[in-house]
Each structure stands twice: as C-alpha cells, then as structure tokens.
Amino acid sequence: MCAMEPVLLLLCLSLLANGAEAKVLGREARFGGTVLPLRVQEVPKAPTQAPANRIRFRHDVSLTVTVAVGTPPQNVTMVLDTGSELSWLLCNGSCVPSPPPPAAAVFNSSASSTYGAVLCSSPECQWRGRDLPAPPYCDVPPAPSNACRVSLSYADASSADGLLATDTFLLGGAPPVHVLFGCITSYSSTSDNGNNATNSSEAATGLLGMNRGSLSFVTQTDTRRFAYCIAPGDGPGLLVLGGDGAAAPPLNYTPLVEISQPLPYFDRVAYSVQLDGIRVGRALLPIPKSVLTPDHTGAGQTMVDSGTQFTFLLADAYVALKGEFLNQTRALLAPLGEPDFVFQGAFDACFRAPEARMDAASRLLPEVGLVLRGAEVAVAGEKLLYRVPGERRGEAGAEAVWCLTFGNSDMAGMSAYVIGHHHQQNVWVEYDLQNGRVGFAPARCDRATQLLGAVA
C-alpha cells in the first residue's frame, strides 16, 4: 500500500436542498490545500460495512464527496462514513450491478488502466483480519472464477455482492494512492418505494469507509487526523484531511474507548466514546451510569458516526429524554396525538404546527446536551426537530409534522448509542487517531470555511 503523506485537504461542503450545484473552486488554498466539493444531500441508504447490530435507513441525508478514481480519473460521488470500513463503488464494465444503475451513478472499471481485481491467491484475499464481519472469500471449485469476492449483508435485509479490487483514489492535491475497495456487482434491497440507490443519477456511487478498521480508507492511506465542520442550511462547510490540527479552533477532547477482547455487540473499529450523561436544559437526566456504559456483551457503546443522520439512544435513556423534553416544552409544542405514528420506525416524539409557529418555537426550546468524558455535544434550536416530508395535518394541510431528532435505538434494531451528523452541524469535529481521541468545538462552519480560504 502507498501511504498518503500528511497533507491538508480542504473540501468545500454545501447543503444542496434545492439541487443547486456546488461551486468547485479551482484554486489553491492559502496553506497549500486543494478545495473540493463535499455536500450534504438526500441519498438512499445503500449497504454499508457495519456489524449486525447496526441498521442503515434507506432514506437519509448523507455527507458526500467527489473522489477521482482510476486512470484516466473518473469523478464518483461517495458517502463519507466514519461508521464503515471497506469502501465500495457500484461498478459497470467488467462489473455489472443488477439491476444496472444509470451510467452517471457507476464506476466504469473496464475503462481504468489501473483497475485490478484481487485474485484468490493474493495475500489480500487470504487476509483474515478481525475487523470485517465477513472476510473476503473465493468461489468454491469447480467455479471458474479466480477473483476474490466480498459479500455484505445488513440488518435491514439489504445485501451486496462484488469483487475485492484495487485502483487509484485521488482527493485534491494529494498524490494518488492505491486502495482496496469493493466493486459491487449486485445489490438487493427490501425497499418498495422505487427510490433506491440504482434509480437516480444523483445517487451516490459508493461509500468511503473512514473507521479504524484495517481495510478503511483512513488506515490504508495512513491518515492520522481528519476533521470536518458541517454548516446548516445552504452555507459552506469543510473537511480537513491530514495536517497537524493547527487549523482547528480550541477543542474539548474525549478519549476513544478501547476494549481489547472481542465482544459480540461492540464495534472495536468504530469511533467509540463514553457517554456520561444527558441533560435537557439544566436538568441532568437521572440515568444510571450502567445504562450508558457497554455491558458484558459490548451492547451500549456510544459511536460518533458521520454516516448516520440522526442520534439514537438506548430505550431507557430515550424514554427519560423524551419525558423531560415533553415536560419542558408542554407550552411550546402541540403533540401530534397519533400513538401509531413513528417516523423511520424509531422516532415517536412528534408534533404538529404551521411552519411559522414552529420557527418561532424552535428558538425557545431547551438545549439537549450529550455529556461526554471531557467534552459535550450540545443540540439546540432547529437541530432538535425535523420536519417529516410529505406529512400534513389540519384543515387544508395547514400544519406540518415534526419529530424530535433523537431516536430509540431499540426500535431501530440497534444496541448502541449513535451521534449522527445532524447533531454535528456547526460543530468542529476532529478525529485524532494519533492520540486516540475525538475533539469537539462549537463553530460557525461557514465562517471557518472563509477564514481557511476555502471560499473566495
């Protein structure tokens, strides 16, 4: 593997709610980094490399970045996911997904002179590391194929199969690096809404795995530090890949949780931190420490995940948060009053109100704080509520439906706490692998982008 030199890459991030194209700034930043488009867009959740106790929703908003892959380079859109390991691309040419996606949404492996399928006899295929739930494998004789394969399956009943392959990946001004990835040849999903990863030219081509596993992009390129700052609305934000962290604001760090022995429900290559408490306004919820700490099976870890939109809490913590939030907002928010309504199968604290009234109420909502060991992620204002698309109530549909952006992990089939990227907006988040920690600081991400020279 060719290790990436420690370089500082800035990737401009914009929220394209109306489908407007991000502006690609074709100039060098003041400190030598290169500006690339990274955006937050609504994309269907295609399969990701995650343990069986994780679930990915098919409809989600994801952080996406354009990466140049192959020779000559092809620009592909990849979801930036700190909760996944093996990067993958939907492929055509020698790899034909079923059903085939539009040409704009795939990587043409046959057109790249540097593409190579990993052979069964190679050390990469015979690798039996502890990180991937299912290691690469070979076809059983007498199958004629000599290619190494990967097979992925997920808790939402989606699955993907393909080849283990290698090609050059290029991000900004850094030297191209050879990276192992999954060239997906078939993908199936239980989705029946016609909006899956293979029916839109705007869909992501694949996923950039950024966890700490042996086959992640971070590990393969020897990246020891990266950070991002996500701006809300349509404002610009940035991703910093590499460097020494000098560009970051003053950060509060929380150590990564390490467990040496394998446990069935603990993801050892995730960015796992310790959740010490949850507060609503000034009220610290009476949640026992045992509820916030991984148990003997590993269930109950807390993960920082850029690949999940919202934040999920185990049932005991979720019930406590929901009850206190409803109590403190009784005079501000009108409950939906439909006990059977559960958004995305995990969000049942929902409300109804006209948009203007909710905009005014959001400024008065109590802040929710996720208290970590040495740091805190504070969620306030508009980030606390999410408008459910297509749901209207009242006379002539005058009222929209809104749900609290904290979900119930148990209802979603998970056994972990997950801090999603919706609650990381206007927060500088730094993943410091060199020192085994994650840093947080409140930030105006649009201003940070300007100060670092990522916008004109």
XYZ file of C-alpha atoms in Angstrom:
456
model
C 0.000 0.000 0.000
C 1.169 3.507 -0.792
C 0.710 5.644 2.340
C -0.651 9.162 1.893
C 1.742 11.866 3.052
C 0.292 14.115 5.801
C -1.300 16.798 3.667
C -4.061 19.228 4.399
C -7.022 18.825 2.087
C -9.980 21.178 2.258
C -13.220 20.017 0.762
C -15.946 22.619 0.411
C -19.280 21.455 1.757
C -22.641 22.915 0.834
C -26.207 21.839 1.547
C -27.955 21.463 -1.776
C -31.549 21.390 -0.597
C -32.793 22.673 -3.941
C -30.488 20.596 -6.086
C -28.203 23.532 -6.923
C -24.691 22.535 -7.933
C -21.822 23.189 -5.552
C -19.236 25.647 -6.777
C -15.895 23.992 -7.371
C -13.142 26.425 -6.523
C -10.269 25.661 -8.816
C -7.523 27.373 -6.877
C -5.050 26.565 -4.124
C -5.939 27.495 -0.568
C -3.565 29.772 1.321
C -1.882 26.875 3.092
C -1.482 24.630 0.048
C -4.633 22.540 0.406
C -6.942 21.907 -2.502
C -10.637 22.767 -2.370
C -13.044 20.023 -3.472
C -16.859 19.794 -3.360
C -18.325 17.964 -0.386
C -22.054 18.277 0.096
C -24.912 17.181 2.238
C -27.555 15.632 0.023
C -30.506 13.315 0.353
C -29.476 9.915 -0.923
C -30.934 6.460 -0.387
C -29.022 4.360 2.093
C -27.146 1.717 0.130
C -25.408 -1.082 2.057
C -22.568 -0.179 4.407
C -19.943 -2.268 6.105
C -21.388 -2.428 9.623
C -21.932 -5.032 12.336
C -25.246 -6.842 12.549
C -26.383 -4.676 15.449
C -26.327 -1.561 13.248
C -29.018 -0.514 10.796
C -28.915 1.948 7.943
C -32.049 3.708 6.810
C -32.755 3.703 3.090
C -33.847 7.344 3.121
C -31.253 9.546 4.677
C -29.216 12.692 4.270
C -25.540 11.915 3.815
C -22.238 13.720 3.572
C -20.902 13.128 0.075
C -17.587 13.932 -1.533
C -16.397 13.709 -5.122
C -13.356 11.448 -5.488
C -11.335 10.843 -8.650
C -10.872 7.090 -9.131
C -8.961 5.205 -11.807
C -6.816 6.117 -14.820
C -7.930 8.284 -16.523
C -9.692 9.564 -13.389
C -13.457 9.236 -13.107
C -15.265 11.518 -10.675
C -17.502 9.462 -8.393
C -19.729 10.559 -5.512
C -19.013 8.754 -2.256
C -20.706 8.923 1.149
C -18.220 9.932 3.848
C -18.891 7.400 6.606
C -16.896 7.192 9.840
C -19.011 4.181 10.846
C -17.908 1.935 7.967
C -14.731 0.167 6.938
C -14.434 -1.210 3.409
C -15.015 1.450 0.755
C -17.107 0.353 -2.203
C -18.311 1.530 -5.598
C -21.155 0.440 -7.835
C -19.359 -0.721 -10.976
C -20.093 -1.390 -14.614
C -17.906 -2.641 -17.438
C -16.365 -5.801 -16.021
C -18.667 -5.391 -13.005
C -22.364 -5.166 -13.863
C -24.743 -4.423 -10.961
C -28.187 -5.953 -11.024
C -30.336 -4.072 -11.825
C -27.888 -1.776 -13.612
C -27.839 1.838 -12.360
C -27.522 4.813 -14.726
C -24.087 5.318 -16.226
C -23.664 8.542 -14.244
C -24.006 6.644 -10.968
C -21.384 3.957 -11.532
C -17.641 3.500 -11.807
C -16.564 2.092 -15.166
C -13.857 -0.303 -14.034
C -13.111 -1.545 -17.553
C -12.155 1.993 -18.612
C -9.441 2.305 -15.946
C -5.939 1.101 -16.833
C -5.002 0.931 -13.145
C -8.006 -1.137 -12.036
C -7.310 -4.658 -10.902
C -9.455 -7.414 -9.449
C -7.799 -9.093 -6.470
C -7.020 -12.751 -7.166
C -7.814 -15.624 -4.842
C -4.126 -16.426 -4.413
C -3.239 -12.903 -3.283
C -2.435 -12.109 0.365
C -5.259 -9.544 0.386
C -7.859 -12.213 -0.333
C -6.413 -14.614 2.204
C -6.408 -11.873 4.842
C -8.500 -12.964 7.792
C -8.409 -9.883 9.998
C -10.804 -9.381 12.891
C -12.356 -6.135 11.627
C -14.761 -7.177 8.878
C -17.838 -9.156 9.924
C -17.347 -11.359 6.851
C -13.835 -11.607 5.340
C -13.147 -11.783 1.592
C -13.567 -15.231 0.081
C -13.074 -17.240 -3.118
C -15.567 -19.140 -5.219
C -15.766 -22.793 -4.306
C -14.321 -25.104 -7.025
C -15.163 -26.023 -9.679
C -16.319 -22.403 -10.196
C -14.077 -20.978 -12.946
C -13.616 -17.539 -11.364
C -10.233 -16.770 -9.845
C -11.441 -13.478 -8.374
C -11.673 -12.666 -4.695
C -15.186 -11.733 -3.611
C -16.898 -9.759 -0.865
C -20.427 -10.346 0.384
C -22.186 -7.844 2.627
C -25.479 -8.265 4.451
C -27.286 -5.899 6.782
C -29.899 -5.733 9.492
C -32.413 -4.038 7.179
C -32.309 -7.131 4.901
C -30.309 -5.378 2.179
C -27.280 -7.128 0.728
C -24.458 -6.527 -1.726
C -22.004 -8.761 -3.522
C -18.991 -7.970 -5.627
C -15.287 -8.236 -6.210
C -12.439 -7.135 -3.997
C -10.495 -4.773 -6.240
C -7.820 -2.106 -6.241
C -7.419 1.199 -8.067
C -6.052 4.692 -7.561
C -8.009 7.172 -5.455
C -7.249 10.879 -5.703
C -8.512 13.538 -3.293
C -7.440 17.077 -4.105
C -3.744 17.806 -4.433
C -2.551 14.717 -2.594
C -0.683 12.046 -4.557
C -2.916 9.262 -5.863
C -2.981 6.162 -3.685
C -3.833 2.556 -4.471
C -6.786 1.484 -2.360
C -8.569 -1.833 -1.861
C -12.326 -1.449 -2.276
C -15.430 -3.441 -3.095
C -16.502 -3.335 -6.746
C -20.182 -4.114 -6.220
C -21.710 -6.358 -8.862
C -25.168 -6.890 -7.392
C -27.271 -5.162 -4.782
C -30.679 -6.048 -3.443
C -32.952 -4.264 -1.021
C -36.368 -4.745 0.506
C -37.208 -1.151 -0.447
C -40.533 -0.992 -2.283
C -40.697 2.762 -2.753
C -38.833 2.943 -6.021
C -36.204 5.236 -4.562
C -33.163 3.070 -4.131
C -29.524 3.603 -4.929
C -29.829 2.390 -8.502
C -32.564 4.588 -9.918
C -31.151 8.110 -9.799
C -28.175 9.703 -11.496
C -27.852 11.829 -8.353
C -27.444 8.766 -6.146
C -24.096 8.167 -4.515
C -21.775 5.898 -6.482
C -20.416 4.356 -3.326
C -19.095 4.798 0.167
C -15.773 5.983 1.585
C -15.116 3.920 4.715
C -13.448 6.089 7.367
C -13.455 3.992 10.546
C -10.345 2.498 12.170
C -10.526 -0.919 10.537
C -7.617 -2.463 8.647
C -9.295 -2.001 5.257
C -10.704 1.506 5.788
C -9.556 4.436 3.663
C -8.112 6.033 6.796
C -5.924 3.017 7.592
C -4.887 2.257 4.027
C -3.721 5.851 3.482
C -2.173 6.164 6.957
C -4.303 9.211 7.754
C -3.715 10.058 11.409
C -6.038 13.056 11.714
C -9.075 14.416 9.918
C -11.844 16.829 10.781
C -14.992 18.356 9.354
C -17.296 21.272 10.044
C -20.848 20.904 8.708
C -22.802 24.079 8.054
C -26.609 24.072 8.297
C -28.849 25.325 5.507
C -27.065 26.011 2.232
C -23.936 27.500 3.797
C -20.438 26.217 3.018
C -18.511 23.970 5.334
C -15.295 21.991 5.085
C -13.434 18.747 5.594
C -9.772 18.763 6.621
C -7.924 15.550 5.808
C -4.462 15.190 7.313
C -2.374 18.023 8.704
C -1.378 18.751 12.274
C -4.667 20.173 13.544
C -3.374 23.750 13.610
C -6.419 24.952 11.681
C -8.833 23.748 14.365
C -10.427 26.021 16.975
C -9.755 25.220 20.677
C -11.226 21.759 21.137
C -12.522 19.738 24.042
C -11.361 16.154 23.595
C -12.897 12.903 24.732
C -10.843 9.694 24.635
C -11.711 6.804 22.370
C -12.977 3.771 24.272
C -10.848 0.684 23.703
C -11.876 -2.885 24.564
C -9.219 -5.476 23.812
C -11.264 -8.659 23.854
C -13.849 -9.345 21.124
C -17.433 -8.821 22.260
C -20.458 -9.726 20.122
C -22.087 -6.261 20.200
C -19.079 -3.952 20.426
C -17.643 -2.442 17.256
C -13.931 -2.179 18.078
C -13.066 -0.140 14.962
C -15.777 2.487 15.439
C -15.077 5.888 16.966
C -16.440 4.846 20.333
C -16.594 7.380 23.180
C -18.035 7.327 26.689
C -21.422 8.979 27.231
C -21.511 10.172 30.849
C -24.932 11.814 30.906
C -27.709 13.637 29.061
C -29.215 16.947 30.056
C -32.332 18.814 28.918
C -31.874 22.475 29.637
C -30.227 22.498 33.069
C -31.818 19.226 34.139
C -29.415 16.268 34.119
C -31.488 13.180 33.439
C -31.481 10.526 36.205
C -29.961 7.800 34.015
C -27.859 5.165 35.825
C -24.235 5.013 34.690
C -24.736 1.331 33.931
C -27.224 2.277 31.194
C -24.612 4.489 29.498
C -21.728 2.006 29.681
C -21.175 -1.056 27.463
C -22.256 -4.243 29.198
C -20.529 -7.639 29.179
C -21.696 -8.255 25.583
C -20.497 -4.856 24.345
C -24.023 -3.501 23.917
C -24.354 0.141 24.945
C -21.292 1.717 23.332
C -21.533 5.300 22.046
C -20.325 5.945 18.484
C -19.639 9.176 16.600
C -20.886 8.429 13.085
C -20.924 10.716 10.050
C -22.850 8.070 8.089
C -25.965 8.247 10.289
C -28.206 11.276 10.045
C -29.821 11.495 13.482
C -28.854 10.484 17.015
C -30.048 7.247 18.642
C -30.316 6.396 22.342
C -30.973 3.065 24.023
C -34.532 2.721 25.302
C -34.003 3.658 28.964
C -32.126 6.838 28.059
C -34.520 7.652 25.235
C -37.603 7.338 27.445
C -36.000 9.642 30.030
C -35.090 12.232 27.387
C -38.483 12.087 25.713
C -40.325 12.520 29.002
C -38.266 15.512 30.154
C -38.382 17.164 26.729
C -42.179 16.818 26.555
C -42.465 18.188 30.075
C -40.325 21.253 29.369
C -41.982 22.037 26.015
C -45.604 21.494 27.052
C -46.434 25.180 26.495
C -44.480 25.417 23.219
C -45.264 22.302 21.185
C -48.543 20.588 20.319
C -48.137 16.781 20.330
C -49.126 15.017 17.137
C -51.597 12.889 19.096
C -51.214 9.781 16.910
C -49.733 6.959 19.024
C -49.172 4.734 15.979
C -47.140 7.343 14.066
C -43.421 6.521 14.215
C -41.087 8.276 11.789
C -38.476 5.935 10.274
C -39.504 3.280 12.775
C -37.652 4.908 15.681
C -38.889 8.493 16.215
C -42.180 8.685 18.100
C -41.892 12.074 19.852
C -43.704 14.052 17.169
C -45.594 17.346 16.982
C -47.822 19.358 14.637
C -47.673 23.060 13.859
C -47.602 25.537 10.978
C -44.089 26.291 9.805
C -44.087 29.883 11.044
C -45.185 28.877 14.540
C -42.578 26.128 14.718
C -39.840 28.504 13.565
C -40.701 30.808 16.464
C -40.978 27.952 18.967
C -37.618 26.430 17.998
C -35.806 29.465 19.411
C -37.275 28.745 22.843
C -36.654 25.004 23.023
C -34.426 23.687 25.828
C -30.940 22.676 24.768
C -30.118 18.972 24.883
C -26.552 18.144 25.880
C -24.780 14.843 25.279
C -22.240 14.908 28.099
C -19.096 13.012 27.165
C -15.977 12.368 29.199
C -14.182 15.723 28.805
C -16.475 17.175 26.141
C -20.106 17.813 25.274
C -22.199 17.860 22.106
C -24.945 20.468 22.570
C -28.079 20.314 20.400
C -30.317 23.365 20.279
C -32.899 25.223 18.206
C -33.757 23.901 14.748
C -31.489 20.863 15.180
C -33.884 19.439 17.792
C -36.827 18.960 15.414
C -37.094 17.540 11.902
C -39.965 18.186 9.522
C -41.288 14.876 8.231
C -41.511 15.069 4.421
C -44.996 14.731 2.929
C -46.872 14.726 6.233
C -49.535 17.443 6.686
C -52.338 17.733 9.198
C -55.224 20.052 9.971
C -57.619 21.931 7.709
C -56.214 22.202 4.183
C -52.962 20.698 5.458
C -52.050 23.869 7.309
C -49.877 22.047 9.847
C -46.642 20.178 9.232
C -45.443 17.198 11.262
C -42.198 17.479 13.211
C -40.317 14.858 15.219
C -37.629 15.076 17.855
C -34.291 14.229 16.232
C -33.370 11.651 18.869
C -34.492 8.119 18.043
C -34.974 4.930 20.027
C -32.124 2.515 19.268
C -34.154 -0.487 20.434
C -36.963 0.328 17.997
C -34.381 0.617 15.202
C -32.834 -2.763 15.978
C -29.586 -1.336 17.358
C -27.799 -1.982 20.636
C -25.744 1.204 20.721
C -25.847 4.958 21.120
C -25.057 6.773 17.867
C -24.298 10.507 17.498
C -25.348 11.357 13.944
C -24.178 14.157 11.666
C -27.403 16.207 12.010
C -26.305 16.984 15.566
C -22.768 17.753 14.403
C -23.824 20.821 12.415
C -21.870 23.948 13.358
C -19.529 21.764 15.387
C -15.878 21.288 14.508
C -15.322 17.537 14.887
C -11.771 16.217 14.829
C -10.794 12.536 14.699
C -7.296 12.332 16.179
C -6.103 8.783 15.659
C -2.555 9.656 16.656
C -3.669 10.409 20.219
C -6.759 8.189 20.378
C -9.382 10.892 20.854
C -12.202 12.876 19.262
C -12.429 16.640 19.670
C -15.464 18.942 19.569
C -15.888 22.707 19.491
C -18.859 24.942 18.629
C -18.123 26.735 15.370
C -19.650 28.841 12.646
C -18.749 26.483 9.852
C -19.469 28.984 7.074
C -17.073 31.461 8.673
C -14.476 28.767 9.309
C -14.534 27.955 5.617
C -13.910 31.597 4.713
C -11.128 32.024 7.285
C -9.310 28.961 5.988
C -9.513 30.160 2.412
C -11.990 27.563 1.198
C -14.239 30.172 -0.414
C -13.499 33.231 -2.487
